[in-house]
PDB file of N, CA, C and O in Angstrom:
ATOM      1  N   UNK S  54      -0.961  22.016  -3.436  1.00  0.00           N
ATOM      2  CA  UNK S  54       0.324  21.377  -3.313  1.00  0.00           C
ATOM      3  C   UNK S  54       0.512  20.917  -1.870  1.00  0.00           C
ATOM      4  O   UNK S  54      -0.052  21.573  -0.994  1.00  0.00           O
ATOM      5  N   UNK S  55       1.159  19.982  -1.574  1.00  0.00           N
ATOM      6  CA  UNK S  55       1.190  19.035  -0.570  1.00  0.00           C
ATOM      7  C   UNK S  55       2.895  19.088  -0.178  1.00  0.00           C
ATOM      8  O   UNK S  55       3.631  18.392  -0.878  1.00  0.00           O
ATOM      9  N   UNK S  56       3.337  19.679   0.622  1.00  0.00           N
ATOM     10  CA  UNK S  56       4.592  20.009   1.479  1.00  0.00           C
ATOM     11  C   UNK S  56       5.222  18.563   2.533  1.00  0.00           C
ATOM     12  O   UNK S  56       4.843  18.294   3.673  1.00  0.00           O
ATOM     13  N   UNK S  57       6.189  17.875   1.766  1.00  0.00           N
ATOM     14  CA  UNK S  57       6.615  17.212   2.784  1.00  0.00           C
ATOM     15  C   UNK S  57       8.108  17.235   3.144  1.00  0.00           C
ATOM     16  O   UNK S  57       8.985  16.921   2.338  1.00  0.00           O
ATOM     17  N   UNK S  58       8.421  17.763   4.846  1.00  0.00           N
ATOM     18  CA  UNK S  58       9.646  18.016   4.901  1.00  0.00           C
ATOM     19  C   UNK S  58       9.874  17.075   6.138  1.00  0.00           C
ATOM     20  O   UNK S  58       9.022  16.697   6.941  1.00  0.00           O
ATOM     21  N   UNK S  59      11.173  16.792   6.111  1.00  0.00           N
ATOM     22  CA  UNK S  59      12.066  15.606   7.168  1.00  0.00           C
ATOM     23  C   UNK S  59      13.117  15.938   7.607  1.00  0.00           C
ATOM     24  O   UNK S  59      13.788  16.802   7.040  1.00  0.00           O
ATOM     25  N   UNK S  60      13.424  15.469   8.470  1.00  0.00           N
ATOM     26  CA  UNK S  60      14.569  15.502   9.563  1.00  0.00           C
ATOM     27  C   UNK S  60      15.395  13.981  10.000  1.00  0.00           C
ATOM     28  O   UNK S  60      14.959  13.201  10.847  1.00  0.00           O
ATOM     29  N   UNK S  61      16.376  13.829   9.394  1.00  0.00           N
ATOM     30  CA  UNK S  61      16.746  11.998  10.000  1.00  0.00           C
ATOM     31  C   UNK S  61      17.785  12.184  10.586  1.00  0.00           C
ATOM     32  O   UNK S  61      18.507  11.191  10.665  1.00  0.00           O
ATOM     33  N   UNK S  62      18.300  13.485  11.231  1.00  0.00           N
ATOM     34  CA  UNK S  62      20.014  13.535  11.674  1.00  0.00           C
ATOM     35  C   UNK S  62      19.839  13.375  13.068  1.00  0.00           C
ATOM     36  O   UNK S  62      20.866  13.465  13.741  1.00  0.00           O
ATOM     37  N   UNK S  63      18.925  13.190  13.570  1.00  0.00           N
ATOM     38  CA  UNK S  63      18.728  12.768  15.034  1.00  0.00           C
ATOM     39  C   UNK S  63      18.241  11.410  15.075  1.00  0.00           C
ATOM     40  O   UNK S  63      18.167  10.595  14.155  1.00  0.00           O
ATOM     41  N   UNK S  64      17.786  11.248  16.802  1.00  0.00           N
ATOM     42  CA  UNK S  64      17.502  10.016  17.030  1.00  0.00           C
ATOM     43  C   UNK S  64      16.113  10.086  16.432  1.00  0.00           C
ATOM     44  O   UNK S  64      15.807   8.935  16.120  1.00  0.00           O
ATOM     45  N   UNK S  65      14.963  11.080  16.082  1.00  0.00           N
ATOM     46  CA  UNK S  65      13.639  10.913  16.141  1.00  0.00           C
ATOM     47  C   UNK S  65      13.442  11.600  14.247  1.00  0.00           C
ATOM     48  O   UNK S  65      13.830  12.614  13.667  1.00  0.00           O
ATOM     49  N   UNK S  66      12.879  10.744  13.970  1.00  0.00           N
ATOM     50  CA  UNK S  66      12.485  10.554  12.756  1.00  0.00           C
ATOM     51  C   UNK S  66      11.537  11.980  12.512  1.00  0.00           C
ATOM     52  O   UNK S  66      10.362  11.616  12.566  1.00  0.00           O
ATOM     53  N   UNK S  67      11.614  13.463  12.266  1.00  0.00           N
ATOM     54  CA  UNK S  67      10.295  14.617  12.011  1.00  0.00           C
ATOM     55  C   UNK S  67       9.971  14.416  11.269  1.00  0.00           C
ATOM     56  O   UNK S  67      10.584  13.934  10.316  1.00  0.00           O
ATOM     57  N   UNK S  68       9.193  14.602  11.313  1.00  0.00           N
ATOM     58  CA  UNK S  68       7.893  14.811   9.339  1.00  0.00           C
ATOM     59  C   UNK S  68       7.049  16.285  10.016  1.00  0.00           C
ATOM     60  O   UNK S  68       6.767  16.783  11.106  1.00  0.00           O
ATOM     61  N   UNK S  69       6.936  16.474   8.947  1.00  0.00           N
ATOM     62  CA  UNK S  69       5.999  17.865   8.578  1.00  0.00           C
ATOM     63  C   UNK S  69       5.156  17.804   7.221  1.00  0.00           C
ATOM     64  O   UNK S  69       5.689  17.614   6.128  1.00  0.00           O
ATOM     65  N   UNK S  70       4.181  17.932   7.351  1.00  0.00           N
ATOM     66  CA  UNK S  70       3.170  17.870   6.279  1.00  0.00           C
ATOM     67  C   UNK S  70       2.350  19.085   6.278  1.00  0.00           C
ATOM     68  O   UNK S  70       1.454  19.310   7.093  1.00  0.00           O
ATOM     69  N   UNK S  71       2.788  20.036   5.094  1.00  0.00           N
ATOM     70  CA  UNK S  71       1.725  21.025   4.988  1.00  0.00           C
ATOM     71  C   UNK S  71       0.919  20.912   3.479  1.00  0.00           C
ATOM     72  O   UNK S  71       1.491  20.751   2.401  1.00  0.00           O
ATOM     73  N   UNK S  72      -0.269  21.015   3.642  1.00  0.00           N
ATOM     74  CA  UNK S  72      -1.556  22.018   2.207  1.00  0.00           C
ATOM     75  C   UNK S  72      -2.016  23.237   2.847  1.00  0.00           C
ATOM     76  O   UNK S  72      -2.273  23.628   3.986  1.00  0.00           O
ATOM     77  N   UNK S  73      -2.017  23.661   1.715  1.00  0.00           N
ATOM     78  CA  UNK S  73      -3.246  25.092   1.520  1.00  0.00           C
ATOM     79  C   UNK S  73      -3.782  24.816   2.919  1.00  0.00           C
ATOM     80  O   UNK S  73      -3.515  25.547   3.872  1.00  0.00           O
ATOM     81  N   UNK S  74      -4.504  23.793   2.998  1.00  0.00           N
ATOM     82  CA  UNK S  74      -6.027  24.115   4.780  1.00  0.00           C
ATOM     83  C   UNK S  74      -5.558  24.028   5.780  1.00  0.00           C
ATOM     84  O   UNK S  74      -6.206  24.300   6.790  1.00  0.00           O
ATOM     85  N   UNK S  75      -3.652  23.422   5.858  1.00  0.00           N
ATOM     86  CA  UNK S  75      -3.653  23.247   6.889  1.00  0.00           C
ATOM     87  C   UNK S  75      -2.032  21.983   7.339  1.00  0.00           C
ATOM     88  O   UNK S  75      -1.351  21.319   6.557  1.00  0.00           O
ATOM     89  N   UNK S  76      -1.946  22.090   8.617  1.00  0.00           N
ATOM     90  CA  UNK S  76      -0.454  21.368   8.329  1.00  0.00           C
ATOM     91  C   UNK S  76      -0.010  20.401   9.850  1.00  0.00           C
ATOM     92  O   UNK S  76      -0.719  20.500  10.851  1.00  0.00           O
ATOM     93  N   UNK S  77       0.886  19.749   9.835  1.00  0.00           N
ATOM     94  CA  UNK S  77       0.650  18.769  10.510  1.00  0.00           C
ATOM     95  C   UNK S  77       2.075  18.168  10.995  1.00  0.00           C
ATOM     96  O   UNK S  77       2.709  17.779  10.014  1.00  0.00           O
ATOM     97  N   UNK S  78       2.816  17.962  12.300  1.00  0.00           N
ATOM     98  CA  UNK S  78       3.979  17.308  12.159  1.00  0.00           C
ATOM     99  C   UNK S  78       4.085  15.912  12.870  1.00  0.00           C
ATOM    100  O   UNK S  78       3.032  15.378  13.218  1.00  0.00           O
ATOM    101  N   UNK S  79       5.225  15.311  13.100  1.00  0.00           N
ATOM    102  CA  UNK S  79       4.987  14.383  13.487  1.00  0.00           C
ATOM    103  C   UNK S  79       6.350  13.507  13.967  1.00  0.00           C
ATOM    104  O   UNK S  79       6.862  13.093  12.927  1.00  0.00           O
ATOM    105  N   UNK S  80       7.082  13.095  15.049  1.00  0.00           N
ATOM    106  CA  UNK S  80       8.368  12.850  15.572  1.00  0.00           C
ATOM    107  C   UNK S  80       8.735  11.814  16.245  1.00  0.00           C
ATOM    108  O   UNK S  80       9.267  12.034  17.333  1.00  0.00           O
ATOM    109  N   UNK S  81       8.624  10.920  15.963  1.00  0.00           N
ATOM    110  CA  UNK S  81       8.793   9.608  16.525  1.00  0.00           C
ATOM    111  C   UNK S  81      10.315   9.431  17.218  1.00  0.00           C
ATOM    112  O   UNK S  81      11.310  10.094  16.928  1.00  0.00           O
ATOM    113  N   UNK S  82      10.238   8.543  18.038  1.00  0.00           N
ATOM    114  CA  UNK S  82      11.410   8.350  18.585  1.00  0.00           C
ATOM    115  C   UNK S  82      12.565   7.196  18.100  1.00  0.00           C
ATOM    116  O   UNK S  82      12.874   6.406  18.992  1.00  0.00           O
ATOM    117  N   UNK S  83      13.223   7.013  16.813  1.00  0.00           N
ATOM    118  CA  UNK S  83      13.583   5.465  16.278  1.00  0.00           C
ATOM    119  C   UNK S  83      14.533   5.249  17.157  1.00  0.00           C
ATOM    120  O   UNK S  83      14.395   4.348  17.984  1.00  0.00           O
ATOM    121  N   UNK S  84      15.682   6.056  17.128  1.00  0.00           N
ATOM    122  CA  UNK S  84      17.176   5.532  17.157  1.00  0.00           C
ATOM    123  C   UNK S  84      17.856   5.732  15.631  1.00  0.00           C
ATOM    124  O   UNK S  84      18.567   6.600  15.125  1.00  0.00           O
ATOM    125  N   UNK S  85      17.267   4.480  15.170  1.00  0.00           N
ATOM    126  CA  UNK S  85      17.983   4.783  13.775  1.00  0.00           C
ATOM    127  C   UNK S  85      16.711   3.574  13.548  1.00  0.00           C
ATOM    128  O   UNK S  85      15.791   3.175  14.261  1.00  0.00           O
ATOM    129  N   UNK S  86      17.369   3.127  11.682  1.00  0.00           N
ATOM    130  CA  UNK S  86      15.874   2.580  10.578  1.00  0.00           C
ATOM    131  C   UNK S  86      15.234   3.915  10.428  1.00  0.00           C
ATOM    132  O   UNK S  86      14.230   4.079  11.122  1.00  0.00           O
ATOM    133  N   UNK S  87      15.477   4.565   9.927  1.00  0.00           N
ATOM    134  CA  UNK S  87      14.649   6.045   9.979  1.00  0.00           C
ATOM    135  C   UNK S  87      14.098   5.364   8.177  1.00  0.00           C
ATOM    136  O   UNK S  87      12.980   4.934   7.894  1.00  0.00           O
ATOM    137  N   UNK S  88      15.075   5.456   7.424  1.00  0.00           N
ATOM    138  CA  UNK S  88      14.207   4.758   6.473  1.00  0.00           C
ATOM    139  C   UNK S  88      13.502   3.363   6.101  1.00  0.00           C
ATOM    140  O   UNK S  88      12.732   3.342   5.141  1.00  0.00           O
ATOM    141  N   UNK S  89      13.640   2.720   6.511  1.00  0.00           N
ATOM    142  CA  UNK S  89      12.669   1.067   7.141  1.00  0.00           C
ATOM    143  C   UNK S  89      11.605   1.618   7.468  1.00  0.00           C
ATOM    144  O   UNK S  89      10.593   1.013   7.114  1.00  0.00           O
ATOM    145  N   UNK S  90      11.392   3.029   8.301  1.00  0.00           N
ATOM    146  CA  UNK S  90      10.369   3.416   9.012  1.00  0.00           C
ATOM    147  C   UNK S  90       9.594   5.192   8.106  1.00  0.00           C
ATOM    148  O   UNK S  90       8.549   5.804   8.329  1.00  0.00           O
ATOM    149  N   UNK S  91      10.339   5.360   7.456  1.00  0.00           N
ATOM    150  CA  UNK S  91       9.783   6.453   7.036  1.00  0.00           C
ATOM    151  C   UNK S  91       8.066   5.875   5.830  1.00  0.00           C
ATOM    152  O   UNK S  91       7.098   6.599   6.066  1.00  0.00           O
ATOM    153  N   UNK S  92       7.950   5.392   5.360  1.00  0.00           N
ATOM    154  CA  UNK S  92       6.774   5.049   4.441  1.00  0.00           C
ATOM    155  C   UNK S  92       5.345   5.113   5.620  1.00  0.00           C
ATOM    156  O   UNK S  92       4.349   5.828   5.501  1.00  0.00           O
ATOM    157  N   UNK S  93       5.713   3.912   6.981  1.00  0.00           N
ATOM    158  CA  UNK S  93       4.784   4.041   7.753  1.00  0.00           C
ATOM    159  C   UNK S  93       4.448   5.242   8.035  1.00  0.00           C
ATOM    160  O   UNK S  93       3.452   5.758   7.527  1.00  0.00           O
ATOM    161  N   UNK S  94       5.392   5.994   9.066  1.00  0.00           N
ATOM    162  CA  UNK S  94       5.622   6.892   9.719  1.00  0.00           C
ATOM    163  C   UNK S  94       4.689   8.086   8.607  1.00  0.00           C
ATOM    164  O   UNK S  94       3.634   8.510   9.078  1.00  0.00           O
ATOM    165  N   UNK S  95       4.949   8.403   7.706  1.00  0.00           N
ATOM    166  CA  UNK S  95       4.129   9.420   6.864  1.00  0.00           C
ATOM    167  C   UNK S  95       2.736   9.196   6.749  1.00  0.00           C
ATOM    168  O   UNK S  95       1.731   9.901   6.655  1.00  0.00           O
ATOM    169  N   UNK S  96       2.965   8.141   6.782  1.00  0.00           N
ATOM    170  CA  UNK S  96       1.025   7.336   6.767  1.00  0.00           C
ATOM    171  C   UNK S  96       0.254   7.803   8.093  1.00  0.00           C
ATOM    172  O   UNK S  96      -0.858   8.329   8.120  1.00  0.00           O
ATOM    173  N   UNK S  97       1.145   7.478   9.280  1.00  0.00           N
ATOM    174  CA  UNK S  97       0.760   7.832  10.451  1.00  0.00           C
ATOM    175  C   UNK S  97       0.635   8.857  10.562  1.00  0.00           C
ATOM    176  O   UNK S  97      -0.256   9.225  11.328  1.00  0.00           O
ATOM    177  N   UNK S  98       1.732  10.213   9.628  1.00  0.00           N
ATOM    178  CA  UNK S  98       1.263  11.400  10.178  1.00  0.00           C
ATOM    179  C   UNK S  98       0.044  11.952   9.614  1.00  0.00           C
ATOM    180  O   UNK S  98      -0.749  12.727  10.148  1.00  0.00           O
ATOM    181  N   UNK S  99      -0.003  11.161   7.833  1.00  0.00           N
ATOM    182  CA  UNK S  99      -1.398  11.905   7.178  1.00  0.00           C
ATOM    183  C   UNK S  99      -2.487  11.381   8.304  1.00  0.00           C
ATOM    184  O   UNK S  99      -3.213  12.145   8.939  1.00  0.00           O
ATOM    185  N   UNK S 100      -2.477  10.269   8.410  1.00  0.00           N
ATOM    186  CA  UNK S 100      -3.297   9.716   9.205  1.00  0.00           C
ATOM    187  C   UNK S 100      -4.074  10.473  10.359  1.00  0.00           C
ATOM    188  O   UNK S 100      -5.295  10.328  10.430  1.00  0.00           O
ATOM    189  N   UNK S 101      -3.288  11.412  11.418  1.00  0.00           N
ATOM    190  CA  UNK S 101      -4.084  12.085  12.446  1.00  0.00           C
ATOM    191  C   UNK S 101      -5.299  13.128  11.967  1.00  0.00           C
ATOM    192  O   UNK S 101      -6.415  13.259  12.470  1.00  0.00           O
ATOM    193  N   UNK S 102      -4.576  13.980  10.573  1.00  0.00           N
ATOM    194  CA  UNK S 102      -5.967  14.439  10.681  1.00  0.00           C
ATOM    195  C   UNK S 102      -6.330  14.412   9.014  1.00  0.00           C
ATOM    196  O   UNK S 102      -5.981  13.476   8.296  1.00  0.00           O
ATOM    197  N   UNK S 103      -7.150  15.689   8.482  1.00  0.00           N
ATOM    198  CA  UNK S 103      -7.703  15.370   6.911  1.00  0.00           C
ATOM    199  C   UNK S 103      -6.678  15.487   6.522  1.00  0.00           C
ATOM    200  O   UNK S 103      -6.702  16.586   7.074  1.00  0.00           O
ATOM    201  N   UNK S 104      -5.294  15.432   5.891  1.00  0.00           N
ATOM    202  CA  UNK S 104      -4.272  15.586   5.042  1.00  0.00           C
ATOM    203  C   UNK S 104      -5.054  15.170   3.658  1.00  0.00           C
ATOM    204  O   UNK S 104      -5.611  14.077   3.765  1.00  0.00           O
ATOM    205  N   UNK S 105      -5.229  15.863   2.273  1.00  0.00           N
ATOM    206  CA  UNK S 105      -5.148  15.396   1.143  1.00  0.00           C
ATOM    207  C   UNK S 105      -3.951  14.376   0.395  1.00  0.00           C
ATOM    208  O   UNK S 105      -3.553  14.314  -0.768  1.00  0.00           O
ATOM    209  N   UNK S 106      -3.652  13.755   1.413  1.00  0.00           N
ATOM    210  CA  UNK S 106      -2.395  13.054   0.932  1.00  0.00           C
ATOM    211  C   UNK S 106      -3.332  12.285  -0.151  1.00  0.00           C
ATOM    212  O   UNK S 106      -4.557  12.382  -0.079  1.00  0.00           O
ATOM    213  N   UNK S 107      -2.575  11.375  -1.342  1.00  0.00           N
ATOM    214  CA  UNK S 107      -3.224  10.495  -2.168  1.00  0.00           C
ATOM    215  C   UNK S 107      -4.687  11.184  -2.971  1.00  0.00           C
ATOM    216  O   UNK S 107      -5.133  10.521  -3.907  1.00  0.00           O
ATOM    217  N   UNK S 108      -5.087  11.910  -2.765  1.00  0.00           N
ATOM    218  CA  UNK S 108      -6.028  12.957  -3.672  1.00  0.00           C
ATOM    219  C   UNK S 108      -5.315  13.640  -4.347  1.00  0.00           C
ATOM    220  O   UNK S 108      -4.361  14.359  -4.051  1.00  0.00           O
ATOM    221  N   UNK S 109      -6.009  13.304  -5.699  1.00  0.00           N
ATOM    222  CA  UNK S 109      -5.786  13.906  -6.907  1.00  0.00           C
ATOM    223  C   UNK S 109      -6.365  15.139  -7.260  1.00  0.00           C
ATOM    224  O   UNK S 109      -7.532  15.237  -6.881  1.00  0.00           O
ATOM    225  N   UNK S 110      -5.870  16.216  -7.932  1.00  0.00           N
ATOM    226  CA  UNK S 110      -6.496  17.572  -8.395  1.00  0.00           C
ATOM    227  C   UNK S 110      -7.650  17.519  -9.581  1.00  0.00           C
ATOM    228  O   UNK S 110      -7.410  16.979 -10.661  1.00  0.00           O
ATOM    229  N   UNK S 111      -8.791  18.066  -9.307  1.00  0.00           N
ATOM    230  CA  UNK S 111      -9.181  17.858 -10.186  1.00  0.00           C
ATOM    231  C   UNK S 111      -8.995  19.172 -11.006  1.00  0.00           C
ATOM    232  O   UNK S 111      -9.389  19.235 -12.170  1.00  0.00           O
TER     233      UNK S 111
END
């Protein structure tokens, strides 16, 4: 299972991404557009390291 938690009540957009191997956050600075910017922004955070994001169970 794949853990995704957020924060938009500030100026900086958090993400947190946890699995089972391992977990990952991530805090950008918007202002605001937090959602305009949230789709990227998650991409960017799977992005730094292996996140199983988009893998399916077999």
């Amino acid at each position: 299972m794949i853990t995704l938690a957020l924060d938009t009540s500030t100026p900086y957009l958090t993400l947190g991404l946890s699995w089972p191997s391992g977990d990952l956050g991530h805090a950008p600075h918007l202002e605001r557009a937090h959602a305009e910017r949230l789709p990227a922004e998650v991409q960017a955070c799977s992005a730094k390291r292996a996140c199983p994001c988009g893998q399916t169970e077999s």
